Amino acid sequence: MFDAAIRNGIVVDGSRAKPYAACVYIQGGKIAEISRDAEKPARAVYDAVGHVVAPGFVDIHSHSDVSYLVTPTMEAKLVGGVAFELVGQCGISPIPTCARNLEATLLNQSSVLPVSELNPETFPARDMAGYIEEVERRGVSINLGALIGHGTLRSYVIGWEMRQMTRAELEKMCALLDRMLEQGAAGVSLGLIYPPGSFCDTGEIEALANVVARRNKLLAVHMRNENKGVFDALDEMVGVALRTGVKLQISHLKLMGRAQWGRADELLAKIDLARARGARIHCDQYPYTSSSSALTSCFPRWAMDGGYEALVARLRDDETFARITEGGLPAMYDRCDPEDITVSSTPLADHPEYLGKTLPQIAREMGLPLLEGIRRMLIECGGRVQCLYKCMDEGDLLRIMARRDICVCSDGAAYDLHRPFGKQHPRYTGAFPRFLRLVREHKLMPLEDAVYKITALPAALMGAGDRFGYVRPGYDATITVFDAAAIADHATYAEPTRTPDGIDFVLVNGELVLDHGRFTANRPGRVFRL
């Protein structure tokens, strides 16, 4: 007798093969058999009622590193069919840590988790091995893989100093990364607009890329610029890929700022040319026209030298603040007008009066000019303010989305839907259902290609295509069952906790974790050593 059977479904197996009717049998956490015979006995039976039986959705760019501490069900992601997340993105991972960088590293996770719930006692892991042990000891409903953040590595070695590393320091950082890869990390991530990783030069990136390439793992990058400098930023990373042979993942590919709108084909052509030259380059994308980032990402790099306390001290000084905002914060206007920027969270301070409001609206309520309002808010919030930026064109979004070779991601974190932290981006809950809805409505590609983009493709890029990402005998029984005709997102910027329609079941490693919107008590997830 099998452990479980999924009957009456249409298998879309991740390989881009045509859908077919079959029953999927599960034994010992693995897919044991796929058969048209629906009468074989099983202890548990799940009726797919003619809906799609697909591999569990893979979120290749996630910030759920510490979400398990408050939501082991990983609610905001699981409701959208996500069964695997690759965390540690944008240069921001919670490991490795030492006395020098522990406090700042944990604070860097606070954009999705209250500081009161994240401290050295609640998060005792200090390296990749410790992270794996801690997550699996506590229990989690979905599977995780982890990248190591370059910013975290850099702060481990020299803190938040805005300078180039010495040869000895660079060698120490590379050795530290290699140890994390040996312990099972999937690669390294760069966040080249976020300090302290943003303080590096290209040579430092190449040194890390060489370490990753030797182990054939992944280098994911939030590039230095995604608006008027996006093509130059892409050139930098293509050069790194060509010189080192590293497998490169461009994170959340986009064109921000009205001046760049309509250039998606040009950007994609540049990527194709890089591939033709031998670069191992891949991309992911979230299906929204608003981005999310720290407000300080609009500031000049030097403003963050020394970290957030140093920033706040600079903000308090009139002369230094004038230097920071010289020209009226042009980096902000390169993205969008201030009226299109809303505050989503204030991690270090309880300021609900700012949430969901635009920067000009907040300044007006303070009775201050725009820049002075921004200054006061940042000082009150310890420099940590997360914002949503309405900065992309839907035409570009769809052009990029129509590419079969570009993965889908959320760029968000799981959170407790009953205890939302701030007013987060709707992509946290809605990314994958939204992608499938847009594919259906705009007829972007066949369903089997869409499923490939969110399952087998990201699994292969992580080096785990022999374990998950397909509905095949011998593979992990991590499966999402959904209604292709009805799946749709409902989360909005005003109501980001609204859950999607169309997800029937999610099984992880053979165990049911979501049943038509109901979370089970099962915690079968593990951290994959990639």
Short mmCIF file of N, CA and C in Angstrom, two decimals, residues 10-68:
data_model
loop_
_atom_site.label_atom_id
_atom_site.label_comp_id
_atom_site.label_asym_id
_atom_site.label_seq_id
_atom_site.Cartn_x
_atom_site.Cartn_y
_atom_site.Cartn_z
N ILE A 10 -4.33 16.25 -13.68
CA ILE A 10 -3.64 16.42 -14.96
C ILE A 10 -2.19 16.76 -14.63
N VAL A 11 -1.28 15.85 -14.93
CA VAL A 11 0.12 16.03 -14.57
C VAL A 11 0.80 16.98 -15.55
N VAL A 12 1.36 18.05 -15.00
CA VAL A 12 2.24 18.96 -15.74
C VAL A 12 3.58 18.83 -15.03
N ASP A 13 4.47 18.03 -15.59
CA ASP A 13 5.56 17.46 -14.79
C ASP A 13 6.81 18.31 -14.64
N GLY A 14 6.84 19.51 -15.23
CA GLY A 14 8.00 20.37 -15.11
C GLY A 14 8.94 20.31 -16.28
N SER A 15 8.80 19.31 -17.14
CA SER A 15 9.75 19.09 -18.24
C SER A 15 9.36 19.81 -19.52
N ARG A 16 8.22 20.49 -19.54
CA ARG A 16 7.63 21.12 -20.72
C ARG A 16 6.91 20.10 -21.61
N ALA A 17 6.78 18.87 -21.13
CA ALA A 17 5.99 17.87 -21.86
C ALA A 17 4.51 18.24 -21.78
N LYS A 18 3.73 17.76 -22.73
CA LYS A 18 2.31 18.06 -22.74
C LYS A 18 1.64 17.47 -21.50
N PRO A 19 0.65 18.15 -20.94
CA PRO A 19 -0.07 17.62 -19.79
C PRO A 19 -0.76 16.30 -20.11
N TYR A 20 -0.89 15.46 -19.09
CA TYR A 20 -1.55 14.18 -19.29
C TYR A 20 -2.26 13.76 -18.01
N ALA A 21 -3.30 12.97 -18.15
CA ALA A 21 -4.08 12.49 -17.01
C ALA A 21 -3.37 11.30 -16.37
N ALA A 22 -3.21 11.32 -15.06
CA ALA A 22 -2.56 10.22 -14.36
C ALA A 22 -2.77 10.36 -12.87
N CYS A 23 -2.48 9.26 -12.17
CA CYS A 23 -2.50 9.23 -10.71
C CYS A 23 -1.05 9.19 -10.23
N VAL A 24 -0.73 9.99 -9.23
CA VAL A 24 0.62 10.04 -8.68
C VAL A 24 0.62 9.34 -7.32
N TYR A 25 1.48 8.31 -7.20
CA TYR A 25 1.57 7.55 -5.96
C TYR A 25 2.86 7.91 -5.22
N ILE A 26 2.74 8.00 -3.89
CA ILE A 26 3.84 8.48 -3.06
C ILE A 26 4.18 7.44 -2.01
N GLN A 27 5.48 7.25 -1.80
CA GLN A 27 5.95 6.30 -0.78
C GLN A 27 7.27 6.82 -0.19
N GLY A 28 7.33 6.90 1.14
CA GLY A 28 8.57 7.30 1.80
C GLY A 28 9.07 8.67 1.41
N GLY A 29 8.15 9.60 1.16
CA GLY A 29 8.53 10.96 0.81
C GLY A 29 8.93 11.16 -0.63
N LYS A 30 8.86 10.08 -1.45
CA LYS A 30 9.26 10.14 -2.85
C LYS A 30 8.07 9.81 -3.75
N ILE A 31 8.14 10.26 -4.98
CA ILE A 31 7.17 9.84 -5.98
C ILE A 31 7.53 8.41 -6.36
N ALA A 32 6.65 7.50 -6.08
CA ALA A 32 6.93 6.08 -6.30
C ALA A 32 6.48 5.61 -7.67
N GLU A 33 5.35 6.15 -8.15
CA GLU A 33 4.79 5.65 -9.42
C GLU A 33 3.83 6.68 -9.97
N ILE A 34 3.79 6.77 -11.29
CA ILE A 34 2.80 7.59 -11.99
C ILE A 34 2.07 6.66 -12.94
N SER A 35 0.75 6.57 -12.77
CA SER A 35 0.01 5.54 -13.48
C SER A 35 -1.38 6.03 -13.85
N ARG A 36 -1.91 5.48 -14.91
CA ARG A 36 -3.30 5.76 -15.25
C ARG A 36 -4.26 4.92 -14.41
N ASP A 37 -3.72 3.96 -13.70
CA ASP A 37 -4.52 3.13 -12.81
C ASP A 37 -4.76 3.89 -11.51
N ALA A 38 -6.00 4.31 -11.28
CA ALA A 38 -6.34 5.11 -10.11
C ALA A 38 -6.86 4.27 -8.95
N GLU A 39 -6.76 2.95 -9.06
CA GLU A 39 -7.37 2.09 -8.06
C GLU A 39 -6.37 1.47 -7.09
N LYS A 40 -5.11 1.79 -7.21
CA LYS A 40 -4.12 1.21 -6.31
C LYS A 40 -4.32 1.76 -4.91
N PRO A 41 -4.21 0.91 -3.88
CA PRO A 41 -4.53 1.36 -2.52
C PRO A 41 -3.48 2.32 -1.96
N ALA A 42 -3.97 3.28 -1.17
CA ALA A 42 -3.10 4.26 -0.51
C ALA A 42 -3.74 4.68 0.80
N ARG A 43 -2.89 4.99 1.77
CA ARG A 43 -3.40 5.39 3.10
C ARG A 43 -4.10 6.74 3.05
N ALA A 44 -3.60 7.64 2.26
CA ALA A 44 -4.23 8.95 2.09
C ALA A 44 -4.49 9.18 0.61
N VAL A 45 -5.65 9.73 0.31
CA VAL A 45 -6.02 9.98 -1.08
C VAL A 45 -6.42 11.45 -1.22
N TYR A 46 -5.82 12.12 -2.21
CA TYR A 46 -6.13 13.52 -2.49
C TYR A 46 -6.72 13.61 -3.89
N ASP A 47 -7.92 14.15 -3.97
CA ASP A 47 -8.64 14.23 -5.24
C ASP A 47 -8.31 15.55 -5.92
N ALA A 48 -7.61 15.47 -7.05
CA ALA A 48 -7.23 16.68 -7.78
C ALA A 48 -8.35 17.19 -8.69
N VAL A 49 -9.44 16.47 -8.80
CA VAL A 49 -10.65 16.87 -9.54
C VAL A 49 -10.34 17.52 -10.90
N GLY A 50 -9.43 16.96 -11.66
CA GLY A 50 -9.12 17.49 -12.97
C GLY A 50 -8.20 18.69 -12.99
N HIS A 51 -7.66 19.03 -11.83
CA HIS A 51 -6.75 20.17 -11.74
C HIS A 51 -5.30 19.73 -11.99
N VAL A 52 -4.41 20.70 -12.05
CA VAL A 52 -3.02 20.46 -12.40
C VAL A 52 -2.25 19.88 -11.21
N VAL A 53 -1.51 18.82 -11.47
CA VAL A 53 -0.57 18.26 -10.48
C VAL A 53 0.82 18.61 -10.97
N ALA A 54 1.47 19.53 -10.28
CA ALA A 54 2.76 20.07 -10.72
C ALA A 54 3.80 19.89 -9.63
N PRO A 55 5.07 20.02 -9.97
CA PRO A 55 6.07 20.09 -8.91
C PRO A 55 5.77 21.28 -8.00
N GLY A 56 6.17 21.20 -6.75
CA GLY A 56 6.01 22.34 -5.85
C GLY A 56 6.73 23.56 -6.41
N PHE A 57 6.08 24.71 -6.33
CA PHE A 57 6.66 25.92 -6.90
C PHE A 57 7.97 26.28 -6.18
N VAL A 58 8.94 26.75 -6.94
CA VAL A 58 10.27 27.09 -6.41
C VAL A 58 10.46 28.60 -6.51
N ASP A 59 10.64 29.24 -5.38
CA ASP A 59 10.93 30.68 -5.31
C ASP A 59 12.43 30.85 -5.24
N ILE A 60 13.04 31.19 -6.37
CA ILE A 60 14.50 31.23 -6.46
C ILE A 60 15.10 32.51 -5.86
N HIS A 61 14.26 33.45 -5.46
CA HIS A 61 14.76 34.67 -4.84
C HIS A 61 13.82 35.07 -3.71
N SER A 62 14.20 34.69 -2.49
CA SER A 62 13.35 34.90 -1.32
C SER A 62 14.16 35.48 -0.16
N HIS A 63 13.45 36.18 0.72
CA HIS A 63 14.07 36.74 1.92
C HIS A 63 13.48 36.14 3.19
N SER A 64 13.09 34.87 3.12
CA SER A 64 12.47 34.20 4.27
C SER A 64 13.49 33.55 5.20
N ASP A 65 14.70 34.06 5.25
CA ASP A 65 15.78 33.43 6.02
C ASP A 65 15.39 33.10 7.45
N VAL A 66 14.73 34.04 8.13
CA VAL A 66 14.39 33.84 9.54
C VAL A 66 12.89 33.79 9.77
N SER A 67 12.11 33.68 8.70
CA SER A 67 10.66 33.69 8.85
C SER A 67 10.14 32.53 9.69
N TYR A 68 10.85 31.40 9.66
CA TYR A 68 10.41 30.22 10.41
C TYR A 68 10.28 30.50 11.90
#
